[in-house]
Short mmCIF file of C-alpha atoms and ligand atoms in Angstrom, two decimals:
data_model
loop_
_atom_site.label_atom_id
_atom_site.label_comp_id
_atom_site.label_asym_id
_atom_site.label_seq_id
_atom_site.Cartn_x
_atom_site.Cartn_y
_atom_site.Cartn_z
CA MET E 1 -62.90 70.18 -28.87
CA ASP E 2 -59.62 68.82 -30.33
CA THR E 3 -59.72 65.85 -32.70
CA GLU E 4 -58.89 62.41 -31.34
CA SER E 5 -55.17 61.69 -31.21
CA VAL E 6 -52.59 59.38 -29.69
CA LEU E 7 -50.54 61.23 -27.12
CA ASN E 8 -47.16 60.07 -25.82
CA ILE E 9 -46.05 61.71 -22.60
CA GLY E 10 -42.49 61.40 -21.27
CA PHE E 11 -41.15 62.85 -18.01
CA ASP E 12 -38.13 62.56 -15.76
CA ASP E 13 -36.03 64.07 -13.00
CA THR E 14 -38.86 65.11 -10.72
CA ASP E 15 -37.29 63.59 -7.61
CA SER E 16 -34.34 64.34 -5.37
CA PRO E 17 -32.51 62.24 -2.78
CA THR E 18 -34.71 63.87 -0.11
CA GLY E 19 -38.07 62.96 -1.54
CA MET E 20 -40.56 62.26 -4.31
CA CYS E 21 -40.27 59.73 -7.09
CA THR E 22 -40.99 60.03 -10.79
CA THR E 23 -43.03 56.81 -10.74
CA PHE E 24 -45.26 58.24 -7.99
CA LEU E 25 -45.90 61.28 -10.13
CA ALA E 26 -46.85 58.85 -12.91
CA TYR E 27 -49.28 57.16 -10.49
CA LYS E 28 -50.85 60.54 -9.71
CA ILE E 29 -51.11 61.42 -13.42
CA VAL E 30 -52.66 58.04 -14.28
CA ASP E 31 -55.12 58.43 -11.39
CA LEU E 32 -56.23 61.77 -12.79
CA LEU E 33 -56.49 60.42 -16.35
CA GLN E 34 -58.38 57.31 -15.20
CA LYS E 35 -60.93 59.50 -13.43
CA GLN E 36 -61.46 61.25 -16.78
CA LYS E 37 -61.98 57.84 -18.44
CA THR E 38 -58.91 58.30 -20.64
CA GLU E 39 -58.06 55.34 -22.85
CA PHE E 40 -54.60 53.87 -22.19
CA LEU E 41 -52.86 52.17 -25.12
CA ASP E 42 -50.04 50.55 -23.18
CA PHE E 43 -48.73 50.06 -19.67
CA PRO E 44 -46.99 53.08 -18.18
CA LYS E 45 -43.32 52.56 -19.00
CA LEU E 46 -40.49 52.76 -16.50
CA ILE E 47 -37.28 52.81 -18.46
CA ARG E 48 -33.87 52.65 -16.85
CA PHE E 49 -31.17 54.48 -18.78
CA ASN E 50 -27.39 54.43 -18.50
CA PRO E 51 -26.78 53.46 -14.87
CA ASN E 52 -23.32 55.05 -14.89
CA ILE E 53 -24.24 58.69 -15.42
CA PRO E 54 -22.96 60.69 -12.47
CA TRP E 55 -26.05 62.77 -11.61
CA LYS E 56 -28.76 60.13 -11.25
CA THR E 57 -30.68 60.10 -7.96
CA ARG E 58 -31.00 56.31 -7.77
CA GLY E 59 -31.52 54.08 -10.77
CA ASN E 60 -31.75 56.59 -13.64
CA GLY E 61 -35.38 55.80 -14.39
CA ALA E 62 -37.74 57.81 -16.62
CA VAL E 63 -41.43 57.29 -17.32
CA SER E 64 -43.69 57.51 -20.39
CA LEU E 65 -47.41 57.05 -21.00
CA LYS E 66 -49.36 56.41 -24.20
CA ILE E 67 -53.01 57.42 -24.32
CA LYS E 68 -55.78 58.14 -26.79
CA THR E 69 -57.63 61.40 -26.24
CA ASN E 70 -59.80 63.96 -27.93
CA GLN E 71 -58.63 66.58 -25.47
CA PRO E 72 -54.84 66.64 -25.86
CA SER E 73 -54.53 70.35 -25.01
CA LYS E 74 -56.46 69.99 -21.75
CA ILE E 75 -54.52 66.90 -20.74
CA LYS E 76 -51.16 68.51 -21.51
CA LYS E 77 -52.08 71.45 -19.29
CA GLN E 78 -53.16 69.20 -16.44
CA ILE E 79 -49.96 67.16 -16.65
CA LYS E 80 -47.75 70.26 -16.77
CA ASN E 81 -49.46 71.41 -13.56
CA LEU E 82 -48.89 68.05 -11.87
CA VAL E 83 -45.21 67.91 -12.93
CA SER E 84 -44.72 71.41 -11.63
CA LYS E 85 -46.57 70.67 -8.36
CA TYR E 86 -44.88 67.37 -7.57
CA SER E 87 -41.29 68.03 -8.69
CA ASP E 88 -38.80 68.48 -5.89
CA THR E 89 -37.03 71.37 -7.63
CA LYS E 90 -36.02 72.97 -4.31
CA ASN E 91 -33.81 69.97 -3.61
CA GLY E 92 -32.16 69.66 -6.99
CA ALA E 93 -34.72 68.06 -9.34
CA ASN E 94 -34.49 69.27 -12.95
CA PRO E 95 -37.81 68.03 -14.35
CA GLY E 96 -38.38 67.57 -18.05
CA LEU E 97 -41.71 66.82 -19.75
CA VAL E 98 -42.22 66.04 -23.45
CA PHE E 99 -45.41 65.45 -25.44
CA PHE E 100 -45.50 63.75 -28.81
CA GLU E 101 -48.73 63.25 -30.70
CA SER E 102 -48.52 60.17 -32.94
CA ASP E 103 -49.24 56.48 -32.81
CA SER E 104 -45.88 55.52 -34.28
CA ILE E 105 -42.57 56.69 -32.88
CA PRO E 106 -40.06 58.00 -35.45
CA SER E 107 -36.53 56.63 -35.58
CA GLU E 108 -35.00 59.91 -34.26
CA PHE E 109 -36.64 59.19 -30.89
CA THR E 110 -35.46 55.59 -30.89
CA LYS E 111 -31.90 56.62 -31.74
CA PHE E 112 -31.85 59.24 -28.98
CA SER E 113 -33.22 56.70 -26.51
CA ASN E 114 -30.70 54.02 -27.53
CA LEU E 115 -27.88 56.44 -26.94
CA ALA E 116 -29.23 57.42 -23.48
CA LEU E 117 -29.13 53.72 -22.57
CA TRP E 118 -25.35 53.48 -22.79
CA GLN E 119 -23.68 56.83 -23.39
CA LEU E 120 -23.64 60.28 -21.81
CA ILE E 121 -25.80 62.84 -23.60
CA ASN E 122 -25.28 66.57 -23.34
CA ARG E 123 -28.51 68.27 -22.23
CA ASN E 124 -28.14 70.86 -24.99
CA ASN E 125 -28.73 68.01 -27.45
CA ALA E 126 -32.07 67.32 -25.75
CA LYS E 127 -33.02 71.00 -26.04
CA LYS E 128 -32.03 70.96 -29.72
CA PHE E 129 -34.03 67.74 -30.21
CA VAL E 130 -37.31 69.12 -28.85
CA LYS E 131 -36.97 72.29 -30.89
CA LYS E 132 -35.94 70.55 -34.11
CA ASN E 133 -38.86 68.14 -33.83
CA ASN E 134 -41.25 70.91 -32.91
CA LEU E 135 -42.33 69.13 -29.75
CA ASP E 136 -44.50 70.47 -27.00
CA PHE E 137 -42.22 70.41 -23.94
CA TYR E 138 -41.71 71.89 -20.52
CA TYR E 139 -38.81 71.96 -18.13
CA GLU E 140 -37.59 73.51 -14.94
CA GLY E 141 -34.05 73.97 -13.61
CA ASN E 142 -31.35 73.12 -16.12
CA GLY E 143 -33.60 70.90 -18.25
CA GLN E 144 -31.57 67.73 -17.67
CA GLY E 145 -34.85 65.83 -17.31
CA LEU E 146 -35.61 66.34 -21.01
CA ILE E 147 -33.09 63.61 -21.84
CA GLY E 148 -35.02 60.95 -19.93
CA ALA E 149 -38.38 62.39 -21.08
CA ILE E 150 -37.52 62.08 -24.80
CA SER E 151 -35.84 58.72 -24.29
CA ALA E 152 -38.74 57.19 -22.35
CA ILE E 153 -41.03 57.94 -25.31
CA GLY E 154 -38.51 56.57 -27.81
CA TYR E 155 -37.57 53.32 -26.08
CA ASP E 156 -37.78 50.34 -28.38
CA PHE E 157 -38.07 47.17 -26.30
CA SER E 158 -36.25 44.05 -27.45
CA ASP E 159 -37.31 42.30 -24.24
CA HIS E 160 -39.23 43.55 -21.26
CA THR E 161 -40.35 42.84 -17.73
CA LEU E 162 -43.04 44.35 -15.51
CA GLU E 163 -42.77 45.98 -12.10
CA LEU E 164 -45.64 46.47 -9.70
CA LEU E 165 -44.88 49.48 -7.52
CA SER E 166 -47.04 49.99 -4.47
CA TYR E 167 -47.32 53.42 -2.90
CA ARG E 168 -47.69 54.57 0.68
CA LYS E 169 -50.17 57.01 2.08
CA LYS E 170 -48.73 60.51 2.41
CA ARG E 171 -48.62 60.44 6.22
CA LYS E 172 -46.24 57.48 6.00
CA PHE E 173 -43.66 59.09 3.68
CA GLY E 174 -40.24 58.97 5.33
CA LYS E 175 -41.32 56.49 8.02
CA GLU E 176 -39.83 53.02 8.48
CA ARG E 177 -41.21 50.31 6.18
CA ILE E 178 -42.23 47.07 7.87
CA ILE E 179 -43.12 43.92 5.97
CA SER E 180 -43.06 40.24 6.94
CA ALA E 181 -39.80 38.82 5.54
CA ASP E 182 -41.38 35.35 5.62
CA SER E 183 -44.18 36.53 3.37
CA VAL E 184 -41.64 37.92 0.87
CA LYS E 185 -39.82 34.60 0.86
CA LYS E 186 -43.07 32.72 0.41
CA MET E 187 -44.15 35.07 -2.36
CA GLN E 188 -40.88 34.46 -4.21
CA GLU E 189 -41.25 30.69 -3.88
CA ASN E 190 -44.89 30.71 -5.01
CA THR E 191 -44.42 32.96 -8.01
CA PHE E 192 -41.03 31.70 -9.29
CA PRO E 193 -39.97 32.03 -12.15
CA TYR E 194 -42.55 34.74 -12.93
CA THR E 195 -41.14 37.20 -10.38
CA PHE E 196 -37.47 37.90 -9.69
CA ASN E 197 -35.04 39.44 -7.20
CA SER E 198 -37.51 39.75 -4.32
CA PHE E 199 -35.65 37.89 -1.61
CA ASP E 200 -31.98 37.04 -1.17
CA THR E 201 -32.17 33.51 0.21
CA LYS E 202 -28.43 33.38 0.94
CA LYS E 203 -28.54 36.42 3.20
CA SER E 204 -32.23 36.20 4.19
CA ARG E 205 -32.70 39.76 2.97
CA VAL E 206 -35.82 41.43 1.59
CA LEU E 207 -34.98 43.09 -1.75
CA ILE E 208 -38.33 44.64 -2.72
CA MET E 209 -38.28 47.66 -0.42
CA PRO E 210 -36.42 50.90 -1.00
CA HIS E 211 -34.75 52.55 1.99
CA GLY E 212 -35.15 56.23 1.19
CA PRO E 213 -37.93 58.70 1.98
CA ASP E 214 -39.74 58.18 -1.34
CA PRO E 215 -43.42 57.13 -1.55
CA VAL E 216 -42.74 53.59 -2.80
CA PHE E 217 -43.53 50.87 -0.26
CA TYR E 218 -42.34 47.93 -2.34
CA GLY E 219 -41.71 46.95 -5.94
CA VAL E 220 -42.19 43.44 -7.28
CA ARG E 221 -40.58 42.63 -10.64
CA GLY E 222 -41.84 39.90 -12.87
CA GLU E 223 -43.00 38.64 -16.22
CA ASN E 224 -46.80 39.01 -16.22
CA VAL E 225 -49.64 40.92 -14.55
CA ASN E 226 -51.23 37.91 -12.83
CA SER E 227 -48.07 36.88 -10.99
CA LEU E 228 -47.52 40.42 -9.75
CA VAL E 229 -51.07 40.84 -8.52
CA THR E 230 -50.86 37.40 -6.87
CA ALA E 231 -47.64 38.57 -5.19
CA THR E 232 -49.42 41.53 -3.55
CA LYS E 233 -51.88 39.09 -1.99
CA ILE E 234 -49.13 36.95 -0.48
CA LEU E 235 -47.09 39.86 0.91
CA GLN E 236 -48.01 40.79 4.46
CA SER E 237 -47.71 44.15 6.16
CA ASN E 238 -49.82 46.06 8.64
CA GLU E 239 -49.37 49.28 6.70
CA LYS E 240 -52.42 50.44 4.79
CA LEU E 241 -51.20 51.32 1.33
CA ASP E 242 -52.54 53.89 -1.11
CA GLY E 243 -52.50 51.70 -4.23
CA TYR E 244 -50.26 50.25 -6.91
CA MET E 245 -49.39 50.60 -10.57
CA ILE E 246 -47.75 48.11 -12.95
CA PHE E 247 -45.06 49.45 -15.27
CA LYS E 248 -43.60 47.87 -18.37
CA SER E 249 -39.84 48.08 -18.00
CA ASN E 250 -36.41 47.21 -19.35
CA GLN E 251 -35.31 46.18 -15.84
CA GLY E 252 -33.73 42.76 -15.73
CA THR E 253 -32.98 42.78 -19.47
CA GLY E 254 -29.27 43.71 -19.40
CA ASP E 255 -29.98 45.97 -22.39
CA HIS E 256 -27.57 48.71 -21.28
CA LEU E 257 -24.70 46.34 -22.04
CA LYS E 258 -25.77 45.32 -25.54
CA ASN E 259 -23.47 47.78 -27.35
CA GLU E 260 -19.78 47.25 -28.00
CA LEU E 261 -17.15 49.12 -26.05
CA ASN E 262 -14.13 49.83 -28.23
CA SER E 263 -11.46 52.49 -28.47
CA LYS E 264 -14.02 54.96 -29.85
CA THR E 265 -17.05 54.20 -27.67
CA MET E 266 -15.21 53.69 -24.39
CA LYS E 267 -15.95 57.20 -23.17
CA PRO E 268 -16.25 58.10 -19.48
CA TYR E 269 -19.57 56.85 -18.02
CA ALA E 270 -20.43 54.70 -21.05
CA SER E 271 -21.82 51.18 -20.53
CA GLY E 272 -21.24 48.23 -22.84
CA THR E 273 -19.56 44.96 -23.59
CA LEU E 274 -16.38 43.75 -25.27
CA ILE E 275 -14.80 40.45 -26.19
CA GLY E 276 -11.07 40.09 -25.70
CA ILE E 277 -8.12 38.15 -24.39
CA VAL E 278 -6.83 38.53 -20.83
CA SER E 279 -3.48 40.24 -21.27
CA ASN E 280 -2.01 40.55 -17.80
CA THR E 281 -2.17 38.55 -14.61
CA PRO E 282 -5.03 39.83 -12.42
CA LYS E 283 -3.88 41.73 -9.35
CA ILE E 284 -5.77 41.63 -6.10
CA ALA E 285 -5.76 45.08 -4.49
CA LYS E 286 -6.43 46.08 -0.88
CA GLY E 287 -10.04 45.31 -0.03
CA GLY E 288 -10.15 42.32 -2.39
CA HIS E 289 -10.91 44.23 -5.59
CA VAL E 290 -9.35 42.69 -8.70
CA PHE E 291 -7.76 44.55 -11.63
CA PHE E 292 -6.63 43.14 -14.97
CA THR E 293 -6.39 44.03 -18.64
CA VAL E 294 -8.12 42.64 -21.71
CA THR E 295 -6.87 43.13 -25.25
CA SER E 296 -9.52 43.58 -27.89
CA LYS E 297 -8.94 44.71 -31.48
CA ASN E 298 -5.34 45.70 -30.64
CA HIS E 299 -6.41 47.88 -27.76
CA GLU E 300 -5.82 47.23 -24.09
CA PHE E 301 -8.70 47.89 -21.66
CA TRP E 302 -8.41 47.95 -17.88
CA CYS E 303 -11.11 46.09 -15.96
CA ALA E 304 -12.02 46.26 -12.27
CA VAL E 305 -14.08 43.73 -10.37
CA TYR E 306 -15.16 44.92 -6.96
CA LYS E 307 -15.32 42.59 -4.00
CA GLU E 308 -18.97 43.53 -3.38
CA THR E 309 -20.03 41.98 -6.71
CA GLY E 310 -19.15 38.50 -5.45
CA ILE E 311 -17.30 37.71 -8.70
CA SER E 312 -13.87 39.09 -7.79
CA THR E 313 -12.57 35.55 -7.12
CA ILE E 314 -13.62 34.56 -10.63
CA ALA E 315 -11.59 37.48 -11.97
CA SER E 316 -8.59 36.60 -9.80
CA ASN E 317 -8.55 33.12 -11.35
CA LEU E 318 -8.25 34.38 -14.92
CA ILE E 319 -4.90 33.89 -16.64
CA ILE E 320 -3.23 35.46 -19.67
CA GLY E 321 -4.74 34.01 -22.85
CA ASP E 322 -8.28 33.36 -21.54
CA LYS E 323 -10.91 34.58 -24.01
CA ILE E 324 -13.72 36.40 -22.24
CA SER E 325 -16.64 38.70 -22.81
CA VAL E 326 -17.02 41.40 -20.18
CA GLY E 327 -19.59 44.13 -19.66
CA GLY E 328 -19.88 47.11 -17.40
CA GLY E 329 -19.58 50.85 -16.96
CA VAL E 330 -16.58 53.01 -17.78
CA ARG E 331 -15.07 54.95 -14.91
CA LYS E 332 -13.23 58.04 -16.01
CA ALA E 333 -9.47 58.20 -15.57
CA SER E 334 -8.19 59.62 -12.30
CA LYS E 335 -4.73 60.71 -11.14
CA ASN E 336 -3.89 57.15 -10.08
CA PHE E 337 -5.93 55.07 -12.52
CA PRO E 338 -6.49 54.97 -16.27
CA ARG E 339 -9.99 54.75 -17.73
CA ILE E 340 -11.37 51.49 -16.41
CA ILE E 341 -14.42 49.26 -16.91
CA ASN E 342 -16.23 48.34 -13.69
CA LEU E 343 -17.43 44.86 -14.57
CA GLU E 344 -21.05 43.75 -14.24
CA PHE E 345 -20.47 40.31 -15.76
CA ILE E 346 -17.69 38.01 -16.93
CA LYS E 347 -18.48 35.38 -19.53
CA ILE E 348 -15.71 32.89 -20.12
CA ILE E 349 -15.54 31.87 -23.78
CA SER E 350 -12.41 29.72 -23.66
CA LEU E 351 -9.87 28.88 -21.01
CA GLU E 352 -6.14 28.72 -21.62
CA LYS E 353 -4.31 25.67 -20.24
CA ASN E 354 -2.58 26.64 -17.01
CA LEU E 355 0.81 25.01 -17.50
CA SER E 356 3.62 25.06 -15.01
CA LYS E 357 7.18 23.68 -15.13
CA THR E 358 8.36 21.60 -12.21
CA ASN E 359 11.23 19.26 -11.24
CA PRO E 360 10.77 15.79 -12.80
CA ILE E 361 9.39 12.84 -10.79
CA CYS E 362 11.58 9.72 -10.37
CA LYS E 363 9.73 6.93 -12.18
CA LYS E 364 11.05 4.27 -9.82
CA CYS E 365 10.60 6.01 -6.47
CA ASP E 366 7.68 8.33 -7.41
CA LYS E 367 9.53 11.20 -5.72
CA LYS E 368 10.33 14.67 -6.97
CA MET E 369 13.98 14.86 -8.12
CA LYS E 370 16.37 17.51 -6.81
CA SER E 371 18.17 20.06 -8.95
CA LYS E 372 21.90 19.39 -9.27
CA GLY E 373 22.64 23.04 -9.90
CA ARG E 374 22.22 25.41 -12.81
CA ASN E 375 22.00 23.57 -16.16
CA GLN E 376 23.14 20.31 -14.54
CA GLY E 377 19.83 18.45 -14.53
CA PHE E 378 18.02 16.65 -11.71
CA GLN E 379 18.66 13.60 -9.57
CA CYS E 380 16.60 11.37 -7.32
CA ILE E 381 18.06 11.51 -3.81
CA LYS E 382 16.80 8.01 -3.07
CA CYS E 383 17.98 5.91 -6.04
CA GLY E 384 20.30 8.34 -7.84
CA ALA E 385 18.39 8.25 -11.15
CA LYS E 386 18.99 11.31 -13.33
CA ASN E 387 16.90 13.46 -15.66
CA LEU E 388 17.95 16.51 -17.62
CA LYS E 389 14.72 18.45 -18.10
CA LYS E 390 11.93 19.91 -16.01
CA THR E 391 8.47 18.47 -16.70
CA THR E 392 5.38 20.45 -17.57
CA ILE E 393 2.25 19.90 -15.52
CA GLU E 394 -1.25 21.21 -16.09
CA ILE E 395 -2.84 22.93 -13.12
CA PRO E 396 -6.62 22.43 -13.10
CA ARG E 397 -8.55 25.67 -13.63
CA LYS E 398 -10.91 26.77 -10.87
CA ILE E 399 -13.30 28.59 -13.22
CA LYS E 400 -15.51 27.25 -15.99
CA LYS E 401 -16.66 28.22 -19.48
CA GLN E 402 -19.83 29.99 -18.34
CA LEU E 403 -21.41 33.32 -17.50
CA TYR E 404 -20.68 34.80 -14.08
CA ILE E 405 -22.92 37.60 -12.81
CA PRO E 406 -22.82 39.52 -9.52
CA LYS E 407 -24.62 38.17 -6.50
CA ILE E 408 -28.23 39.19 -6.26
CA SER E 409 -27.72 41.93 -3.65
CA ALA E 410 -25.23 43.64 -6.00
CA HIS E 411 -27.61 43.64 -9.00
CA ARG E 412 -28.47 46.91 -10.69
CA HIS E 413 -32.01 47.53 -11.97
CA LEU E 414 -30.91 46.54 -15.47
CA THR E 415 -28.90 43.45 -14.51
CA ARG E 416 -30.28 40.33 -16.18
CA PRO E 417 -30.82 37.85 -13.33
CA SER E 418 -29.74 34.26 -13.96
CA GLN E 419 -33.34 33.03 -14.07
CA ARG E 420 -33.86 35.32 -17.09
CA THR E 421 -30.83 34.00 -19.02
CA GLY E 422 -31.85 33.59 -22.65
CA LYS E 423 -35.39 34.80 -21.94
CA ILE E 424 -37.02 37.29 -24.32
CA ASN E 425 -40.39 38.60 -23.17
CA LYS E 426 -42.13 40.30 -26.04
CA THR E 427 -45.50 38.74 -25.65
CA ILE E 428 -47.32 40.61 -22.87
CA ALA E 429 -49.99 42.39 -24.84
CA PHE E 430 -51.54 45.32 -23.04
CA ASP E 431 -55.05 44.57 -21.93
CA ASN E 432 -56.90 47.45 -20.34
CA SER E 433 -59.23 45.09 -18.49
CA GLN E 434 -56.35 43.71 -16.44
CA SER E 435 -55.69 45.19 -13.04
CA TRP E 436 -52.52 47.16 -13.86
CA PHE E 437 -53.67 50.15 -11.80
CA CYS E 438 -55.37 50.21 -8.44
CA VAL E 439 -56.14 52.80 -5.80
CA TYR E 440 -57.28 51.01 -2.65
CA GLU E 441 -60.56 52.04 -1.06
CA LYS E 442 -60.05 54.64 1.65
P1 ATP K 501 -35.19 57.46 -9.81
O1 ATP K 501 -34.51 56.19 -10.15
O2 ATP K 501 -35.60 57.57 -8.41
O3 ATP K 501 -36.31 57.82 -10.76
P2 ATP K 501 -33.12 58.71 -11.10
O4 ATP K 501 -31.93 57.92 -10.72
O5 ATP K 501 -33.89 58.40 -12.32
O6 ATP K 501 -34.14 58.64 -9.96
P3 ATP K 501 -33.13 61.35 -12.02
O7 ATP K 501 -33.48 62.34 -10.99
O8 ATP K 501 -34.15 60.95 -13.00
O9 ATP K 501 -32.58 60.15 -11.20
O10 ATP K 501 -31.81 61.85 -12.76
C1 ATP K 501 -31.32 61.32 -13.95
C2 ATP K 501 -31.07 62.47 -14.90
O11 ATP K 501 -30.17 62.08 -15.90
C3 ATP K 501 -32.32 62.91 -15.62
O12 ATP K 501 -32.29 64.29 -15.72
C4 ATP K 501 -32.19 62.31 -17.02
O13 ATP K 501 -32.83 63.06 -18.01
C5 ATP K 501 -30.71 62.34 -17.19
N1 ATP K 501 -30.18 61.29 -18.08
C6 ATP K 501 -30.67 60.05 -18.28
N2 ATP K 501 -29.89 59.37 -19.14
C7 ATP K 501 -28.88 60.18 -19.47
C8 ATP K 501 -27.75 60.04 -20.33
N3 ATP K 501 -27.51 58.92 -20.96
N4 ATP K 501 -26.92 61.09 -20.45
C9 ATP K 501 -27.14 62.23 -19.75
N5 ATP K 501 -28.17 62.42 -18.93
C10 ATP K 501 -29.05 61.41 -18.79
#
């Protein structure tokens, strides 16, 4: 028998657009480990990495587990078998699996993970990483999944949320999902502010259900275990589900935008934030998308705000001189466009006065004077009073000094919803007695 050790297990890229889901594989692995009475040291983690990388299936999520075991070799073998069995490699999955035996996570892991959150990493660097650190690993296909697998182990939370994912029975995979929209609305009302982004009240749309063929029935995001478990009791559906698992996550934290975009870091597909001054008048393109430039540290950056975000009107009301902070993902240059940041938020730091010159008003008649011709001043047509100069008026601004984020239906997994503004959740201690994992009775 091996000696007792702490085992970190990271895996990713087991799914394809046509099926499976890395979190479902995690559910299967946890089920197996629970049956063997394995001790869990933390929630399973569902970490979302850079949402702008081109080859993600959906939300660029990877999973890690932390357990205590005196049978690490046996467990590693079992997990390798499950990863191999459940990965949809025929349809393009490139699974990666990494084991790391230690209670503490070295800074190399954290650095790698931080980079995966906002930049593009070459998969050869992941292969070098596992070899250099002498890790036990496994991959299929091109090994792209190793990036998420390493990073999910190394993620250092500065804030976190939880997500309860419920899974369907196998015979239901690919079939339509039916849930009572009223129950979702009610659940959101009853659990606010401890759950978020479940129901779009403006559009009366359910936001907790995926639409693809994967095994997830719904996912409820929130701040603590009790609220999520309460939510499952309020939600109503006739479908008999297989079970659920609660993940600790960086969803809703906005963490992918915490790094600065500048002339060096603004590489294609990077995500981040910059502070600058609006340096040209925003242009509204066909379809309502808005384009403008921001100057920051003597560099000009192009920004795009798509109509679908619901904040394109905010962008169109910016003027030259406004100081703003913007965050988003870098789209690589194309034939027609330079490198551009697709904005995920606009925070207005200070607003320039919008001044405009206009013909003077006659003090006596309160009427706008008429120009007498070039450089000849102005005259009131009613009383004949004269004035030489135009007057300056201030046009009220339509936007305020505040943070503007996309509408709820345009949120990404990592978007920090407005109800989480300023919130840092570091306090949920893992408690194995809480119901973070459940397989319903057959
Ligand atoms: P789901 O959300 O359903 O789990 P997904 O969107 O996570 O699916 P994956 O199939 O996991 O899609 O594909 C993402 C791939 O990108 C993985 O192989 C992962 O290792 C890799 N990856 C993650 N972050 C980066 C990064 N910053 N640079 C390069 N590759 C990355």
